[in-house]
PDB file of C-alpha atoms and ligand atoms in Angstrom:
ATOM      1  CA  MET F  16       0.049   0.017   0.030  1.00  0.00           C
ATOM      2  CA  GLU F  17       2.915   2.376   0.796  1.00  0.00           C
ATOM      3  CA  GLU F  18       4.292   1.909  -2.811  1.00  0.00           C
ATOM      4  CA  LEU F  19       0.762   2.355  -4.269  1.00  0.00           C
ATOM      5  CA  ALA F  20       0.197   5.516  -2.270  1.00  0.00           C
ATOM      6  CA  ARG F  21       3.686   6.948  -3.323  1.00  0.00           C
ATOM      7  CA  ALA F  22       3.138   6.187  -6.884  1.00  0.00           C
ATOM      8  CA  LEU F  23      -0.421   7.747  -6.861  1.00  0.00           C
ATOM      9  CA  ALA F  24       0.888  10.851  -4.902  1.00  0.00           C
ATOM     10  CA  ASN F  25       3.549  11.410  -7.532  1.00  0.00           C
ATOM     11  CA  SER F  26       1.178  10.842 -10.533  1.00  0.00           C
ATOM     12  CA  LYS F  27       0.368  13.954 -12.614  1.00  0.00           C
ATOM     13  CA  ASN F  28      -2.934  12.769 -14.319  1.00  0.00           C
ATOM     14  CA  ALA F  29      -4.592   9.977 -12.266  1.00  0.00           C
ATOM     15  CA  ILE F  30      -8.182   8.739 -12.780  1.00  0.00           C
ATOM     16  CA  ALA F  31     -10.406   6.307 -11.098  1.00  0.00           C
ATOM     17  CA  PHE F  32     -12.408   3.684 -13.103  1.00  0.00           C
ATOM     18  CA  THR F  33     -15.165   2.180 -10.849  1.00  0.00           C
ATOM     19  CA  GLY F  34     -17.799  -0.406 -10.841  1.00  0.00           C
ATOM     20  CA  ALA F  35     -20.526  -1.757  -8.687  1.00  0.00           C
ATOM     21  CA  GLY F  36     -18.052  -3.136  -6.039  1.00  0.00           C
ATOM     22  CA  ILE F  37     -17.357   0.468  -4.856  1.00  0.00           C
ATOM     23  CA  SER F  38     -21.183   0.695  -3.821  1.00  0.00           C
ATOM     24  CA  ALA F  39     -21.287  -2.803  -2.489  1.00  0.00           C
ATOM     25  CA  ASP F  40     -20.295  -1.372   1.005  1.00  0.00           C
ATOM     26  CA  SER F  41     -23.315   1.030   0.776  1.00  0.00           C
ATOM     27  CA  GLY F  42     -25.541  -2.027   0.654  1.00  0.00           C
ATOM     28  CA  VAL F  43     -26.264  -1.712  -3.129  1.00  0.00           C
ATOM     29  CA  PRO F  44     -25.724  -5.332  -4.693  1.00  0.00           C
ATOM     30  CA  THR F  45     -23.222  -5.930  -7.422  1.00  0.00           C
ATOM     31  CA  PHE F  46     -24.263  -7.602 -10.663  1.00  0.00           C
ATOM     32  CA  ARG F  47     -21.779 -10.629 -10.627  1.00  0.00           C
ATOM     33  CA  GLY F  48     -20.292 -12.790  -8.050  1.00  0.00           C
ATOM     34  CA  PRO F  49     -22.067 -14.168  -4.885  1.00  0.00           C
ATOM     35  CA  GLY F  50     -25.465 -12.532  -4.254  1.00  0.00           C
ATOM     36  CA  GLY F  51     -25.176 -10.415  -7.452  1.00  0.00           C
ATOM     37  CA  LEU F  52     -28.178  -9.164  -9.235  1.00  0.00           C
ATOM     38  CA  TRP F  53     -27.606 -11.370 -12.269  1.00  0.00           C
ATOM     39  CA  GLU F  54     -27.718 -14.310 -10.082  1.00  0.00           C
ATOM     40  CA  ARG F  55     -31.376 -13.589  -9.059  1.00  0.00           C
ATOM     41  CA  TYR F  56     -32.600 -11.737 -12.219  1.00  0.00           C
ATOM     42  CA  LYS F  57     -32.204 -12.107 -15.992  1.00  0.00           C
ATOM     43  CA  PRO F  58     -30.612  -9.130 -17.438  1.00  0.00           C
ATOM     44  CA  GLU F  59     -32.522  -9.840 -20.725  1.00  0.00           C
ATOM     45  CA  GLU F  60     -35.690  -9.591 -18.864  1.00  0.00           C
ATOM     46  CA  LEU F  61     -34.928  -6.357 -17.131  1.00  0.00           C
ATOM     47  CA  ALA F  62     -32.091  -4.323 -18.786  1.00  0.00           C
ATOM     48  CA  THR F  63     -32.744  -4.417 -22.399  1.00  0.00           C
ATOM     49  CA  PRO F  64     -34.853  -2.083 -24.720  1.00  0.00           C
ATOM     50  CA  GLU F  65     -37.018  -5.169 -25.792  1.00  0.00           C
ATOM     51  CA  ALA F  66     -37.685  -6.091 -21.984  1.00  0.00           C
ATOM     52  CA  PHE F  67     -38.844  -2.559 -21.544  1.00  0.00           C
ATOM     53  CA  SER F  68     -41.145  -2.324 -24.583  1.00  0.00           C
ATOM     54  CA  ARG F  69     -42.564  -5.944 -23.526  1.00  0.00           C
ATOM     55  CA  ASN F  70     -43.219  -5.039 -19.942  1.00  0.00           C
ATOM     56  CA  PRO F  71     -42.379  -1.485 -18.819  1.00  0.00           C
ATOM     57  CA  VAL F  72     -44.201  -2.033 -15.519  1.00  0.00           C
ATOM     58  CA  LEU F  73     -41.933  -5.096 -14.502  1.00  0.00           C
ATOM     59  CA  VAL F  74     -38.896  -3.063 -15.674  1.00  0.00           C
ATOM     60  CA  TRP F  75     -39.830  -0.110 -13.689  1.00  0.00           C
ATOM     61  CA  ARG F  76     -40.662  -2.188 -10.598  1.00  0.00           C
ATOM     62  CA  TRP F  77     -37.023  -3.330 -10.600  1.00  0.00           C
ATOM     63  CA  TYR F  78     -35.614   0.110 -11.254  1.00  0.00           C
ATOM     64  CA  ARG F  79     -37.764   1.573  -8.548  1.00  0.00           C
ATOM     65  CA  TRP F  80     -36.588  -1.272  -6.175  1.00  0.00           C
ATOM     66  CA  ARG F  81     -32.959  -0.271  -7.076  1.00  0.00           C
ATOM     67  CA  GLN F  82     -33.835   3.462  -6.574  1.00  0.00           C
ATOM     68  CA  GLU F  83     -35.217   2.741  -3.200  1.00  0.00           C
ATOM     69  CA  LEU F  84     -32.024   0.719  -2.199  1.00  0.00           C
ATOM     70  CA  ILE F  85     -29.639   3.494  -3.326  1.00  0.00           C
ATOM     71  CA  TYR F  86     -31.710   6.348  -1.840  1.00  0.00           C
ATOM     72  CA  SER F  87     -31.599   4.717   1.616  1.00  0.00           C
ATOM     73  CA  ALA F  88     -27.988   3.630   1.080  1.00  0.00           C
ATOM     74  CA  GLY F  89     -25.862   6.739   0.521  1.00  0.00           C
ATOM     75  CA  PRO F  90     -22.184   6.971  -0.203  1.00  0.00           C
ATOM     76  CA  ASN F  91     -19.685   4.899   1.698  1.00  0.00           C
ATOM     77  CA  PRO F  92     -16.180   5.693   2.903  1.00  0.00           C
ATOM     78  CA  ALA F  93     -14.776   4.620  -0.457  1.00  0.00           C
ATOM     79  CA  HIS F  94     -16.857   7.291  -2.373  1.00  0.00           C
ATOM     80  CA  TYR F  95     -15.769   9.971   0.058  1.00  0.00           C
ATOM     81  CA  ALA F  96     -12.150   8.858  -0.119  1.00  0.00           C
ATOM     82  CA  LEU F  97     -12.203   9.386  -3.989  1.00  0.00           C
ATOM     83  CA  ALA F  98     -13.813  12.777  -3.559  1.00  0.00           C
ATOM     84  CA  GLU F  99     -11.023  13.610  -0.961  1.00  0.00           C
ATOM     85  CA  LEU F 100      -8.379  12.456  -3.400  1.00  0.00           C
ATOM     86  CA  GLU F 101     -10.094  14.789  -6.016  1.00  0.00           C
ATOM     87  CA  ARG F 102      -9.819  17.616  -3.633  1.00  0.00           C
ATOM     88  CA  LEU F 103      -6.312  16.933  -2.930  1.00  0.00           C
ATOM     89  CA  GLY F 104      -5.622  17.218  -6.818  1.00  0.00           C
ATOM     90  CA  VAL F 105      -4.506  13.611  -7.109  1.00  0.00           C
ATOM     91  CA  ILE F 106      -7.414  12.085  -8.862  1.00  0.00           C
ATOM     92  CA  LYS F 107      -8.599  14.313 -11.804  1.00  0.00           C
ATOM     93  CA  ALA F 108     -11.704  12.486 -12.735  1.00  0.00           C
ATOM     94  CA  VAL F 109     -13.846   9.330 -11.830  1.00  0.00           C
ATOM     95  CA  VAL F 110     -15.107   7.370 -14.773  1.00  0.00           C
ATOM     96  CA  THR F 111     -17.855   5.141 -13.568  1.00  0.00           C
ATOM     97  CA  GLN F 112     -20.170   2.289 -14.768  1.00  0.00           C
ATOM     98  CA  ASN F 113     -22.491   2.729 -11.942  1.00  0.00           C
ATOM     99  CA  VAL F 114     -25.759   4.542 -12.406  1.00  0.00           C
ATOM    100  CA  ASP F 115     -26.449   5.284  -8.634  1.00  0.00           C
ATOM    101  CA  GLY F 116     -24.912   8.825  -8.512  1.00  0.00           C
ATOM    102  CA  LEU F 117     -23.205   7.928  -5.109  1.00  0.00           C
ATOM    103  CA  HIS F 118     -19.899   9.506  -6.315  1.00  0.00           C
ATOM    104  CA  GLN F 119     -21.538  12.870  -6.901  1.00  0.00           C
ATOM    105  CA  LYS F 120     -23.416  12.610  -3.769  1.00  0.00           C
ATOM    106  CA  ALA F 121     -20.110  11.981  -1.844  1.00  0.00           C
ATOM    107  CA  GLY F 122     -18.642  15.121  -3.358  1.00  0.00           C
ATOM    108  CA  SER F 123     -16.715  14.125  -6.501  1.00  0.00           C
ATOM    109  CA  ARG F 124     -17.115  16.774  -9.078  1.00  0.00           C
ATOM    110  CA  ARG F 125     -15.739  15.374 -12.302  1.00  0.00           C
ATOM    111  CA  VAL F 126     -17.732  12.079 -12.764  1.00  0.00           C
ATOM    112  CA  VAL F 127     -18.058  10.536 -16.307  1.00  0.00           C
ATOM    113  CA  GLU F 128     -21.052   8.231 -16.089  1.00  0.00           C
ATOM    114  CA  LEU F 129     -20.572   5.546 -18.891  1.00  0.00           C
ATOM    115  CA  HIS F 130     -23.803   3.804 -18.351  1.00  0.00           C
ATOM    116  CA  GLY F 131     -26.196   6.849 -17.392  1.00  0.00           C
ATOM    117  CA  ASN F 132     -27.869   7.440 -14.020  1.00  0.00           C
ATOM    118  CA  ILE F 133     -30.791   5.756 -12.491  1.00  0.00           C
ATOM    119  CA  TRP F 134     -32.162   9.239 -11.323  1.00  0.00           C
ATOM    120  CA  HIS F 135     -32.493  10.427 -14.671  1.00  0.00           C
ATOM    121  CA  LEU F 136     -35.667   9.635 -16.714  1.00  0.00           C
ATOM    122  CA  ARG F 137     -36.351  10.078 -20.317  1.00  0.00           C
ATOM    123  CA  CYS F 138     -39.569  10.261 -22.393  1.00  0.00           C
ATOM    124  CA  VAL F 139     -39.680   7.538 -25.122  1.00  0.00           C
ATOM    125  CA  ASP F 140     -42.173   9.720 -27.110  1.00  0.00           C
ATOM    126  CA  CYS F 141     -40.797  13.241 -27.019  1.00  0.00           C
ATOM    127  CA  GLY F 142     -37.379  12.764 -25.509  1.00  0.00           C
ATOM    128  CA  ASN F 143     -37.903  15.026 -22.631  1.00  0.00           C
ATOM    129  CA  GLU F 144     -35.498  14.392 -19.773  1.00  0.00           C
ATOM    130  CA  ILE F 145     -36.004  14.861 -16.060  1.00  0.00           C
ATOM    131  CA  VAL F 146     -34.015  14.268 -13.078  1.00  0.00           C
ATOM    132  CA  VAL F 147     -35.875  12.960  -9.835  1.00  0.00           C
ATOM    133  CA  GLU F 148     -34.374  13.140  -6.364  1.00  0.00           C
ATOM    134  CA  LYS F 149     -36.413  10.283  -4.861  1.00  0.00           C
ATOM    135  CA  PRO F 150     -37.615   6.791  -6.181  1.00  0.00           C
ATOM    136  CA  VAL F 151     -40.485   7.262  -8.766  1.00  0.00           C
ATOM    137  CA  ALA F 152     -44.147   7.415  -7.231  1.00  0.00           C
ATOM    138  CA  GLU F 153     -46.167   6.176 -10.172  1.00  0.00           C
ATOM    139  CA  ILE F 154     -45.173   3.200 -12.363  1.00  0.00           C
ATOM    140  CA  PRO F 155     -44.499   3.630 -15.245  1.00  0.00           C
ATOM    141  CA  PRO F 156     -43.780   7.435 -14.872  1.00  0.00           C
ATOM    142  CA  ARG F 157     -45.357   9.605 -17.333  1.00  0.00           C
ATOM    143  CA  CYS F 158     -43.917  12.543 -19.216  1.00  0.00           C
ATOM    144  CA  PRO F 159     -44.878  15.735 -17.683  1.00  0.00           C
ATOM    145  CA  ARG F 160     -44.497  17.413 -21.236  1.00  0.00           C
ATOM    146  CA  CYS F 161     -46.424  15.089 -23.425  1.00  0.00           C
ATOM    147  CA  GLY F 162     -47.865  12.322 -21.203  1.00  0.00           C
ATOM    148  CA  GLY F 163     -45.831   9.632 -22.887  1.00  0.00           C
ATOM    149  CA  LEU F 164     -43.844   6.777 -21.348  1.00  0.00           C
ATOM    150  CA  MET F 165     -40.725   7.469 -19.493  1.00  0.00           C
ATOM    151  CA  ARG F 166     -37.791   5.102 -19.282  1.00  0.00           C
ATOM    152  CA  PRO F 167     -34.861   5.186 -16.912  1.00  0.00           C
ATOM    153  CA  GLY F 168     -31.924   7.204 -18.263  1.00  0.00           C
ATOM    154  CA  VAL F 169     -29.549   4.303 -18.235  1.00  0.00           C
ATOM    155  CA  VAL F 170     -27.689   2.343 -20.932  1.00  0.00           C
ATOM    156  CA  TRP F 171     -29.168  -1.124 -21.371  1.00  0.00           C
ATOM    157  CA  PHE F 172     -27.392  -4.209 -22.933  1.00  0.00           C
ATOM    158  CA  GLY F 173     -27.562  -3.929 -26.837  1.00  0.00           C
ATOM    159  CA  GLU F 174     -27.552  -0.014 -26.646  1.00  0.00           C
ATOM    160  CA  PRO F 175     -24.696   2.165 -27.402  1.00  0.00           C
ATOM    161  CA  LEU F 176     -23.077   4.226 -24.865  1.00  0.00           C
ATOM    162  CA  HIS F 177     -23.711   7.941 -24.854  1.00  0.00           C
ATOM    163  CA  ARG F 178     -21.142   9.213 -27.382  1.00  0.00           C
ATOM    164  CA  ALA F 179     -20.069  12.329 -25.500  1.00  0.00           C
ATOM    165  CA  SER F 180     -19.495  10.192 -22.151  1.00  0.00           C
ATOM    166  CA  TRP F 181     -17.438   7.562 -24.058  1.00  0.00           C
ATOM    167  CA  GLU F 182     -15.278  10.140 -25.984  1.00  0.00           C
ATOM    168  CA  GLU F 183     -14.638  11.828 -22.729  1.00  0.00           C
ATOM    169  CA  ALA F 184     -13.777   8.710 -20.882  1.00  0.00           C
ATOM    170  CA  VAL F 185     -11.395   7.556 -23.767  1.00  0.00           C
ATOM    171  CA  ALA F 186      -9.660  10.899 -23.659  1.00  0.00           C
ATOM    172  CA  LEU F 187      -9.126  10.671 -19.935  1.00  0.00           C
ATOM    173  CA  ALA F 188      -8.058   7.077 -20.065  1.00  0.00           C
ATOM    174  CA  SER F 189      -5.565   7.999 -23.033  1.00  0.00           C
ATOM    175  CA  SER F 190      -3.828  10.814 -21.231  1.00  0.00           C
ATOM    176  CA  ALA F 191      -3.832   9.242 -17.872  1.00  0.00           C
ATOM    177  CA  ASP F 192      -0.479   8.297 -16.080  1.00  0.00           C
ATOM    178  CA  PHE F 193      -2.338   6.347 -13.456  1.00  0.00           C
ATOM    179  CA  VAL F 194      -5.704   4.423 -13.254  1.00  0.00           C
ATOM    180  CA  LEU F 195      -7.147   3.416  -9.903  1.00  0.00           C
ATOM    181  CA  VAL F 196      -9.593   0.497 -10.867  1.00  0.00           C
ATOM    182  CA  VAL F 197     -12.029  -0.151  -8.032  1.00  0.00           C
ATOM    183  CA  GLY F 198     -14.833  -2.606  -7.823  1.00  0.00           C
ATOM    184  CA  THR F 199     -15.389  -3.879 -11.387  1.00  0.00           C
ATOM    185  CA  SER F 200     -15.021  -7.303 -12.749  1.00  0.00           C
ATOM    186  CA  GLY F 201     -14.084  -6.121 -16.322  1.00  0.00           C
ATOM    187  CA  ALA F 202     -17.018  -8.390 -17.807  1.00  0.00           C
ATOM    188  CA  VAL F 203     -18.698  -5.571 -19.735  1.00  0.00           C
ATOM    189  CA  TYR F 204     -17.452  -3.789 -22.929  1.00  0.00           C
ATOM    190  CA  PRO F 205     -16.624  -1.136 -24.154  1.00  0.00           C
ATOM    191  CA  ALA F 206     -16.241   0.152 -20.503  1.00  0.00           C
ATOM    192  CA  ALA F 207     -13.702  -2.709 -19.721  1.00  0.00           C
ATOM    193  CA  LEU F 208     -11.500  -1.397 -22.537  1.00  0.00           C
ATOM    194  CA  LEU F 209     -10.538   1.887 -20.507  1.00  0.00           C
ATOM    195  CA  PRO F 210      -7.825   0.418 -18.190  1.00  0.00           C
ATOM    196  CA  THR F 211      -6.260  -1.307 -21.068  1.00  0.00           C
ATOM    197  CA  ILE F 212      -6.156   2.122 -23.193  1.00  0.00           C
ATOM    198  CA  ALA F 213      -4.557   3.644 -20.232  1.00  0.00           C
ATOM    199  CA  LYS F 214      -1.868   1.110 -19.903  1.00  0.00           C
ATOM    200  CA  ARG F 215      -1.068   1.233 -23.602  1.00  0.00           C
ATOM    201  CA  GLY F 216      -0.689   4.966 -22.937  1.00  0.00           C
ATOM    202  CA  GLY F 217       1.913   4.289 -20.308  1.00  0.00           C
ATOM    203  CA  ALA F 218      -0.223   4.535 -17.256  1.00  0.00           C
ATOM    204  CA  LEU F 219       0.319   2.573 -14.117  1.00  0.00           C
ATOM    205  CA  VAL F 220      -2.776   0.352 -13.220  1.00  0.00           C
ATOM    206  CA  ALA F 221      -3.731  -0.388  -9.695  1.00  0.00           C
ATOM    207  CA  VAL F 222      -6.825  -2.685  -8.976  1.00  0.00           C
ATOM    208  CA  VAL F 223      -8.629  -2.671  -5.738  1.00  0.00           C
ATOM    209  CA  ASP F 224     -11.047  -5.691  -5.468  1.00  0.00           C
ATOM    210  CA  PRO F 225     -11.442  -8.427  -2.766  1.00  0.00           C
ATOM    211  CA  GLY F 226     -11.637 -10.946  -5.753  1.00  0.00           C
ATOM    212  CA  LYS F 227     -10.069 -11.551  -9.133  1.00  0.00           C
ATOM    213  CA  THR F 228     -10.792  -9.316 -12.119  1.00  0.00           C
ATOM    214  CA  ALA F 229     -10.164  -9.158 -15.757  1.00  0.00           C
ATOM    215  CA  PHE F 230      -7.487  -6.447 -15.056  1.00  0.00           C
ATOM    216  CA  ASP F 231      -5.298  -8.380 -12.660  1.00  0.00           C
ATOM    217  CA  ASP F 232      -2.918  -9.284 -15.526  1.00  0.00           C
ATOM    218  CA  ILE F 233      -2.193  -5.670 -16.351  1.00  0.00           C
ATOM    219  CA  ALA F 234      -2.310  -4.454 -12.759  1.00  0.00           C
ATOM    220  CA  ASP F 235       1.017  -2.776 -11.519  1.00  0.00           C
ATOM    221  CA  PHE F 236      -0.541  -2.884  -8.069  1.00  0.00           C
ATOM    222  CA  LYS F 237      -3.155  -5.211  -6.706  1.00  0.00           C
ATOM    223  CA  ILE F 238      -4.945  -4.558  -3.465  1.00  0.00           C
ATOM    224  CA  ARG F 239      -7.149  -7.437  -2.305  1.00  0.00           C
ATOM    225  CA  GLY F 240      -9.724  -5.900   0.021  1.00  0.00           C
ATOM    226  CA  ARG F 241     -12.985  -4.034   0.307  1.00  0.00           C
ATOM    227  CA  ALA F 242     -13.097  -0.409  -1.329  1.00  0.00           C
ATOM    228  CA  ALA F 243     -14.636   1.030   1.859  1.00  0.00           C
ATOM    229  CA  GLU F 244     -11.602  -0.119   4.010  1.00  0.00           C
ATOM    230  CA  VAL F 245      -8.622   0.136   1.330  1.00  0.00           C
ATOM    231  CA  LEU F 246      -9.528   3.716  -0.153  1.00  0.00           C
ATOM    232  CA  PRO F 247      -9.727   5.620   3.030  1.00  0.00           C
ATOM    233  CA  GLU F 248      -6.361   4.089   4.114  1.00  0.00           C
ATOM    234  CA  LEU F 249      -4.931   5.016   0.716  1.00  0.00           C
ATOM    235  CA  ALA F 250      -6.210   8.501   0.769  1.00  0.00           C
ATOM    236  CA  ARG F 251      -4.489   8.969   4.195  1.00  0.00           C
ATOM    237  CA  LYS F 252      -1.162   7.565   3.050  1.00  0.00           C
ATOM    238  CA  VAL F 253      -1.306   9.569  -0.069  1.00  0.00           C
ATOM    239  CA  LYS F 254      -1.887  12.795   2.143  1.00  0.00           C
ATOM    240  CA  ASP F 255       1.089  11.758   4.323  1.00  0.00           C
ATOM    241  CA  VAL F 256       3.233  11.566   1.223  1.00  0.00           C
ATOM    242  CA  LEU F 257       2.097  14.804  -0.090  1.00  0.00           C
ATOM    243  CA  ARG F 258       2.947  16.245   3.232  1.00  0.00           C
ATOM    244  CA  SER F 259       6.341  14.960   3.510  1.00  0.00           C
ATOM    245  CA  ASP F 260       7.303  16.021   0.050  1.00  0.00           C
ATOM    246  CA  ILE F 261       6.562  19.540   0.830  1.00  0.00           C
TER     247      ILE F 261
HETATM  248  N1  LIG C 309     -15.004  -3.497  -2.586  1.00  0.00           N
HETATM  249  C1  LIG C 309     -14.496  -3.621  -3.738  1.00  0.00           C
HETATM  250  N2  LIG C 309     -14.932  -4.351  -4.705  1.00  0.00           N
HETATM  251  C2  LIG C 309     -15.893  -5.304  -4.652  1.00  0.00           C
HETATM  252  C3  LIG C 309     -16.653  -5.294  -3.233  1.00  0.00           C
HETATM  253  C4  LIG C 309     -16.154  -4.204  -2.332  1.00  0.00           C
HETATM  254  N3  LIG C 309     -16.679  -4.201  -1.084  1.00  0.00           N
HETATM  255  N4  LIG C 309     -17.449  -6.231  -3.282  1.00  0.00           N
HETATM  256  C5  LIG C 309     -17.428  -6.855  -4.501  1.00  0.00           C
HETATM  257  N5  LIG C 309     -16.329  -6.204  -5.256  1.00  0.00           N
HETATM  258  C6  LIG C 309     -16.007  -6.536  -6.646  1.00  0.00           C
HETATM  259  C7  LIG C 309     -16.219  -7.832  -7.063  1.00  0.00           C
HETATM  260  O1  LIG C 309     -15.288  -8.716  -6.885  1.00  0.00           O
HETATM  261  C8  LIG C 309     -16.368  -7.684  -8.618  1.00  0.00           C
HETATM  262  O2  LIG C 309     -15.132  -7.734  -9.121  1.00  0.00           O
HETATM  263  O3  LIG C 309     -16.825  -5.584  -7.522  1.00  0.00           O
HETATM  264  C9  LIG C 309     -16.732  -6.232  -8.691  1.00  0.00           C
HETATM  265  C10 LIG C 309     -18.224  -6.105  -9.239  1.00  0.00           C
HETATM  266  O4  LIG C 309     -18.281  -6.641 -10.735  1.00  0.00           O
HETATM  267  P1  LIG C 309     -19.811  -6.692 -11.391  1.00  0.00           P
HETATM  268  O5  LIG C 309     -20.827  -7.167 -10.357  1.00  0.00           O
HETATM  269  O6  LIG C 309     -19.579  -7.342 -12.628  1.00  0.00           O
HETATM  270  O7  LIG C 309     -19.973  -5.087 -11.568  1.00  0.00           O
HETATM  271  P2  LIG C 309     -19.515  -4.176 -12.808  1.00  0.00           P
HETATM  272  O8  LIG C 309     -18.006  -4.549 -13.148  1.00  0.00           O
HETATM  273  O9  LIG C 309     -19.545  -2.763 -12.346  1.00  0.00           O
HETATM  274  O10 LIG C 309     -20.495  -4.592 -13.917  1.00  0.00           O
HETATM  275  C11 LIG C 309     -20.285  -3.732 -15.089  1.00  0.00           C
HETATM  276  O11 LIG C 309     -22.380  -4.867 -15.870  1.00  0.00           O
HETATM  277  O12 LIG C 309     -24.634  -5.317 -15.812  1.00  0.00           O
HETATM  278  C12 LIG C 309     -23.698  -4.343 -16.252  1.00  0.00           C
HETATM  279  O13 LIG C 309     -24.377  -2.255 -16.471  1.00  0.00           O
HETATM  280  C13 LIG C 309     -23.934  -3.186 -15.502  1.00  0.00           C
HETATM  281  O14 LIG C 309     -22.405  -1.302 -15.013  1.00  0.00           O
HETATM  282  C14 LIG C 309     -22.691  -2.684 -14.788  1.00  0.00           C
HETATM  283  C15 LIG C 309     -21.625  -3.540 -15.846  1.00  0.00           C
END
C-alpha cells in the first residue's frame, strides 16, 4: 500500500475507474459474484430495450426497487475517499459504470457516467429528460410534457453508450498516467477497454477488489480488499506522502 500511495501521490494525471463493487459497502448489490443481481434476475428480462417495450411495468418495478436501495444507502467511505483524492488534486476524474449517482453525492465533481444515471428519466415519445431526487411514485412514470412513457436514463444491454461520455472517458484514459480500478469485474465492454487504453498510453494500473478481475494481468498494483476499507487508508497515506514532500 505504501508503494501504491507513493506512486499515486507522484502521478500527474490519475483517474479512477469504478464499478458496482465500490457501492457494495453502501448495501447496493453488485451484478456478478455471490449474491449479485444477475444471479437472481435475468438481464435480458430487465435491462434491455426489448424487455422494456415488452413489460415497462416489470422493468420499472425493478428500477424503483434499485432506486429505493440506493436512496436509503448513500455513499460509503470509498466514495468519500475518492472525493478527497480529487480535492487533493490527485484524482482528476472518476469514470464510473455505476448509475447510482453516489460519487457525486459523496462530493466528486468530475464524474463521467458511462452507463447513465438511475435518477435520470427520459420520455420515449418526446425525448424530454427529467431528474428525480426520490424513487418514482407512479409506475410507469409519465412525461410531464407529453404524457408519454418515461424510461430510466440508463444504458441497457444492446444499446450504445452516450457518445459524449464515451469520448470523454477515452480521452481521460488515453492521457492518464495512473488508473485506480475499483470494484469492477471487467466483464462488460466497451467500458472494460479503458484500463487497457490507459496502460497502452504508459499509465500505471492499480486494482482494488476482494476478488479476481479481468484487469489483474495488467495491474502494476493489486490490493485485495473491500473498497470501503482500502480507499480511506490509501487517501490517508497519499496525504502523508504529499505532506512529507513539501
Ligand atoms: N469493494 C471492492 N470491490 C468489490 C466489493 C467491495 N466491497 N464487493 C465486490 N467487489 C467487486 C467484485 O469482486 C467484482 O469484481 O466488485 C466487482 C463487481 O463486478 P460486477 O458485479 O460485474 O460489476 P461491474 O463490473 O460494475 O459491472 C459492469 O455490468 O450489468 C452491467 O451495466 C452493468 O455497469 C454494470 C456492468
